[in-house]
Coordinates of C-alpha atoms and ligand atoms in Angstrom, one line a residue:
M1 CA 4.0 2.2 17.4
R2 CA 3.9 5.9 17.0
L3 CA 0.5 7.5 16.6
I4 CA -0.2 10.7 14.7
F5 CA -3.8 12.1 14.9
T6 CA -5.1 14.5 12.2
D7 CA -8.4 16.2 12.0
N8 CA -9.6 15.0 8.7
Y9 CA -8.6 13.2 5.5
K10 CA -7.2 16.4 3.9
M11 CA -4.8 16.9 6.8
L12 CA -3.9 13.2 6.8
S13 CA -3.0 13.4 3.1
L14 CA -0.9 16.5 3.6
R15 CA 0.9 15.0 6.6
A16 CA 1.5 11.7 4.7
A17 CA 2.9 13.5 1.6
R18 CA 5.2 15.6 3.8
Y19 CA 6.4 12.4 5.5
L20 CA 7.2 10.8 2.2
A21 CA 8.8 14.0 0.8
G22 CA 11.0 14.1 3.9
Q23 CA 12.2 10.6 3.1
I24 CA 13.0 11.6 -0.4
E25 CA 14.9 14.7 0.7
L26 CA 16.8 12.6 3.2
K27 CA 17.8 10.0 0.6
P28 CA 17.0 11.0 -3.0
D29 CA 17.6 7.5 -4.2
C30 CA 15.4 5.8 -1.6
N31 CA 13.2 2.7 -2.2
L32 CA 9.6 3.3 -1.5
G33 CA 6.9 0.7 -0.9
L34 CA 3.6 2.0 -2.2
P35 CA -0.1 1.1 -1.7
T36 CA -3.2 1.6 -3.8
G37 CA -6.9 2.0 -2.7
S38 CA -8.8 5.2 -1.8
T39 CA -6.8 6.2 1.2
P40 CA -3.5 7.2 -0.5
L41 CA -5.2 9.2 -3.3
G42 CA -5.0 12.5 -1.4
M43 CA -1.4 11.8 -0.5
Y44 CA -0.5 11.2 -4.2
D45 CA -2.3 14.4 -5.1
V46 CA -0.2 16.4 -2.7
L47 CA 3.0 14.7 -3.8
V48 CA 2.2 15.7 -7.4
R49 CA 1.7 19.3 -6.2
L50 CA 5.0 19.2 -4.3
H51 CA 6.7 18.0 -7.5
Q52 CA 5.1 20.6 -9.8
E53 CA 5.2 23.6 -7.4
E54 CA 8.0 23.0 -5.0
G55 CA 10.5 21.1 -7.1
L56 CA 10.3 17.7 -5.3
S57 CA 12.1 15.3 -7.6
L58 CA 11.5 11.5 -7.8
A59 CA 14.2 11.1 -10.5
E60 CA 16.3 8.9 -8.3
V61 CA 13.5 7.2 -6.4
S62 CA 12.6 3.5 -6.9
T63 CA 9.2 2.2 -6.1
F64 CA 7.8 -1.2 -5.2
N65 CA 4.1 -1.6 -5.2
L66 CA 2.5 -3.8 -2.6
D67 CA 0.2 -5.9 -4.8
E68 CA -1.4 -6.4 -8.1
Y69 CA -4.6 -8.3 -9.3
Q70 CA -3.9 -11.6 -10.9
G71 CA -4.7 -11.7 -14.6
L72 CA -4.7 -7.9 -15.1
G73 CA -1.9 -6.5 -17.3
R74 CA -0.3 -3.1 -16.9
D75 CA -2.5 -1.6 -19.5
H76 CA -5.8 -2.9 -18.0
P77 CA -7.7 0.2 -16.7
R78 CA -8.3 -1.4 -13.3
S79 CA -4.8 -2.8 -12.7
Y80 CA -3.0 -1.3 -9.8
Y81 CA -0.2 -0.4 -12.2
N82 CA -2.6 1.8 -14.2
Y83 CA -3.9 3.3 -10.9
M84 CA -0.3 4.3 -10.0
K85 CA 0.3 5.7 -13.5
E86 CA -2.8 7.8 -13.4
N87 CA -2.5 9.0 -9.9
L88 CA 1.3 9.5 -9.5
F89 CA 3.8 8.2 -12.0
Q90 CA 2.7 10.1 -15.1
H91 CA 2.7 13.4 -13.2
V92 CA 6.2 13.2 -11.7
D93 CA 9.8 12.6 -12.9
I94 CA 10.1 9.0 -11.8
K95 CA 12.0 6.8 -14.3
E96 CA 10.1 4.0 -15.8
E97 CA 12.9 1.5 -15.0
N98 CA 12.7 2.4 -11.3
I99 CA 9.1 1.4 -11.1
N100 CA 8.7 -2.1 -9.7
F101 CA 5.4 -4.1 -9.9
F102 CA 4.2 -7.6 -9.8
D103 CA 3.3 -8.8 -13.3
G104 CA -0.3 -9.9 -12.9
T105 CA -0.2 -11.8 -16.1
A106 CA 3.0 -13.8 -15.4
E107 CA 2.6 -17.5 -16.3
D108 CA 4.9 -18.8 -13.6
I109 CA 3.6 -17.0 -10.6
E110 CA 6.1 -18.5 -8.2
Q111 CA 8.9 -17.3 -10.3
E112 CA 7.4 -13.9 -10.6
C113 CA 7.2 -13.7 -6.8
H114 CA 10.8 -14.7 -6.5
R115 CA 11.8 -12.1 -9.1
F116 CA 10.0 -9.4 -7.1
E117 CA 11.5 -10.5 -3.8
N118 CA 15.0 -10.6 -5.3
K119 CA 14.6 -7.2 -6.8
I120 CA 13.7 -5.7 -3.5
A121 CA 16.7 -7.4 -1.8
A122 CA 19.1 -6.4 -4.7
S123 CA 18.0 -2.8 -4.4
G124 CA 19.0 -2.7 -0.8
G125 CA 15.5 -3.1 0.8
I126 CA 12.6 -0.8 1.2
D127 CA 13.4 2.4 3.1
L128 CA 9.9 3.5 3.7
M129 CA 6.8 1.4 3.2
I130 CA 3.4 3.3 3.0
L131 CA 0.4 1.1 3.8
G132 CA -3.3 1.3 3.9
I133 CA -5.4 -1.1 5.9
G134 CA -8.5 -3.2 4.9
R135 CA -11.6 -3.0 7.0
N136 CA -10.9 -6.6 8.1
G137 CA -7.3 -5.7 8.9
H138 CA -5.8 -6.9 5.7
I139 CA -2.5 -5.4 4.6
G140 CA -1.7 -5.5 0.9
F141 CA -3.7 -8.6 0.1
N142 CA -2.7 -10.5 3.2
E143 CA -6.2 -11.5 4.3
P144 CA -7.2 -12.8 7.8
A145 CA -6.4 -16.5 7.9
E146 CA -5.2 -19.4 10.1
E147 CA -1.7 -18.7 9.0
L148 CA 0.0 -16.1 6.8
R149 CA 2.7 -16.5 4.1
S150 CA 5.8 -14.5 4.9
H151 CA 7.0 -13.9 1.3
S152 CA 5.4 -12.6 -1.8
H153 CA 2.7 -15.0 -3.0
L154 CA -0.6 -15.5 -4.9
T155 CA -3.5 -15.1 -2.6
E156 CA -7.3 -15.4 -2.6
L157 CA -9.2 -12.2 -1.8
A158 CA -11.7 -12.3 1.1
E159 CA -15.4 -11.9 0.1
E160 CA -15.4 -8.7 2.1
T161 CA -12.4 -7.3 0.2
I162 CA -14.0 -8.2 -3.2
K163 CA -17.1 -6.3 -2.1
A164 CA -15.1 -3.3 -0.9
N165 CA -13.1 -3.1 -4.1
Q166 CA -16.1 -3.5 -6.4
R167 CA -16.3 0.3 -6.4
F168 CA -13.2 0.6 -8.5
F169 CA -14.7 -1.7 -11.2
Q170 CA -17.5 -1.0 -13.7
E171 CA -20.8 -2.6 -12.7
E172 CA -20.6 -5.5 -15.1
E173 CA -17.0 -6.2 -14.4
E174 CA -15.8 -8.7 -11.8
V175 CA -13.2 -8.0 -9.2
P176 CA -10.4 -10.6 -9.7
G177 CA -10.6 -13.2 -6.9
Q178 CA -6.8 -13.5 -6.7
A179 CA -3.9 -11.2 -6.4
L180 CA -0.1 -11.2 -6.0
T181 CA 1.0 -9.5 -2.8
M182 CA 4.0 -8.9 -0.7
G183 CA 3.9 -11.1 2.3
M184 CA 3.9 -9.7 5.9
G185 CA 7.6 -10.8 6.1
T186 CA 8.4 -8.8 3.0
I187 CA 6.6 -5.8 4.5
L188 CA 8.2 -6.1 7.9
K189 CA 11.7 -6.0 6.4
S190 CA 11.2 -2.4 5.5
D191 CA 13.2 0.1 7.4
R192 CA 10.2 2.3 8.3
I193 CA 6.5 1.9 7.9
L194 CA 3.8 4.5 7.6
L195 CA 0.3 3.1 8.0
L196 CA -2.6 5.3 6.9
A197 CA -6.2 4.9 8.1
S198 CA -9.0 7.3 7.3
G199 CA -12.7 7.3 7.9
Q200 CA -15.4 5.6 9.9
S201 CA -15.1 2.3 8.0
K202 CA -11.6 1.9 9.4
A203 CA -12.4 2.6 13.0
W204 CA -12.9 -1.1 13.9
A205 CA -9.5 -2.1 12.3
V206 CA -7.8 0.8 14.2
K207 CA -9.3 -0.4 17.5
E208 CA -8.1 -3.9 16.8
L209 CA -4.7 -2.7 16.0
M210 CA -4.5 -1.0 19.4
K211 CA -4.8 -4.3 21.2
K212 CA -1.3 -5.5 22.0
R213 CA -1.7 -8.9 20.4
V214 CA -0.4 -10.5 17.2
S215 CA -2.6 -12.8 15.2
P216 CA -2.9 -14.0 11.6
R217 CA -6.7 -13.5 12.1
F218 CA -5.8 -9.8 12.0
P219 CA -2.8 -9.4 9.6
A220 CA -2.2 -5.7 10.5
S221 CA -1.4 -6.8 14.1
F222 CA 2.0 -8.1 12.8
L223 CA 3.0 -4.5 12.4
R224 CA 3.2 -4.3 16.2
V225 CA 6.5 -6.3 16.1
H226 CA 8.2 -3.8 13.9
P227 CA 10.2 -1.1 15.8
R228 CA 9.5 1.8 13.5
V229 CA 5.9 2.0 12.6
T230 CA 3.9 5.3 12.5
L231 CA 0.1 5.1 12.4
L232 CA -1.3 8.2 10.8
I233 CA -5.1 8.4 11.3
D234 CA -7.9 11.0 11.1
Q235 CA -10.6 11.6 13.7
E236 CA -13.2 9.3 12.1
A237 CA -10.8 6.4 12.1
A238 CA -9.8 7.1 15.7
D239 CA -13.5 7.0 16.7
K240 CA -13.3 3.7 18.6
I241 CA -10.1 4.2 20.5
Ligands
GLP1 C1 -7.0 -2.9 -0.9 C2 -5.5 -3.0 -1.2 C3 -4.8 -2.6 0.0 C4 -5.4 -1.3 0.6 C5 -6.7 -1.7 1.2 C6 -7.5 -0.5 1.7 O1 -7.7 -4.1 -1.2 N1 -5.1 -4.3 -1.7 O2 -3.4 -2.4 -0.3 O3 -4.5 -0.8 1.5 O4 -7.5 -2.5 0.3 O5 -8.0 0.2 0.7 P1 -8.8 1.6 0.8 O6 -7.7 2.6 1.1 O7 -9.5 1.8 -0.5 O8 -9.7 1.5 1.9

């Protein structure tokens, strides 16, 4: 695992966006795996700027988002699809047909997960997967458990994750308790992985990740078996290592 330290969140966002832009320049029709949450917001901001001011084009890029809340449709304000639309897609030249998402409202969830897995495979696999990390070490919505599912699946959110994600919802709204997520196996099939961690609240998870052990009790530890993972962190997240 390669480590890149940055001073603060701003520098991390800049570095992450440059990394992603580098991938697009290298292969304009690349397949990107993308995360949501607070961490990548700065990176998406910089990407939009690179598109608007420096001519970075996403016209040939295909994207595959990591996860989606179960029961939330594309037009739901709190769906991850809507998050991506607001923070990236509507500001760049990506083609609608190249955006791939789980359908949180699919009736047959198993079939939906198959469809998504098949689409990734048929597109030639993910070239670069960008990830955030949960405070408890979750990746996507692969929560700490006795065992993990390797492929895309429906999963229960951990209590801690529901609490952490409440900030994205209005007070009276409930965070959905279930989500569709890529499995750790889906993620590990990516050619390269860039994991972002920022802030004090991620310091424990980063410390755990440094231990050279792999356990479903800490899903992010599975990234240790991948040969091309870069961990990009800021000073606060590096506090405990
Ligand atoms: C969420 C998402 C993850 C994300 C993680 C960290 O629950 N499902 O994909 O990486 O939690 O989010 P944040 O960056 O907001 O801390």
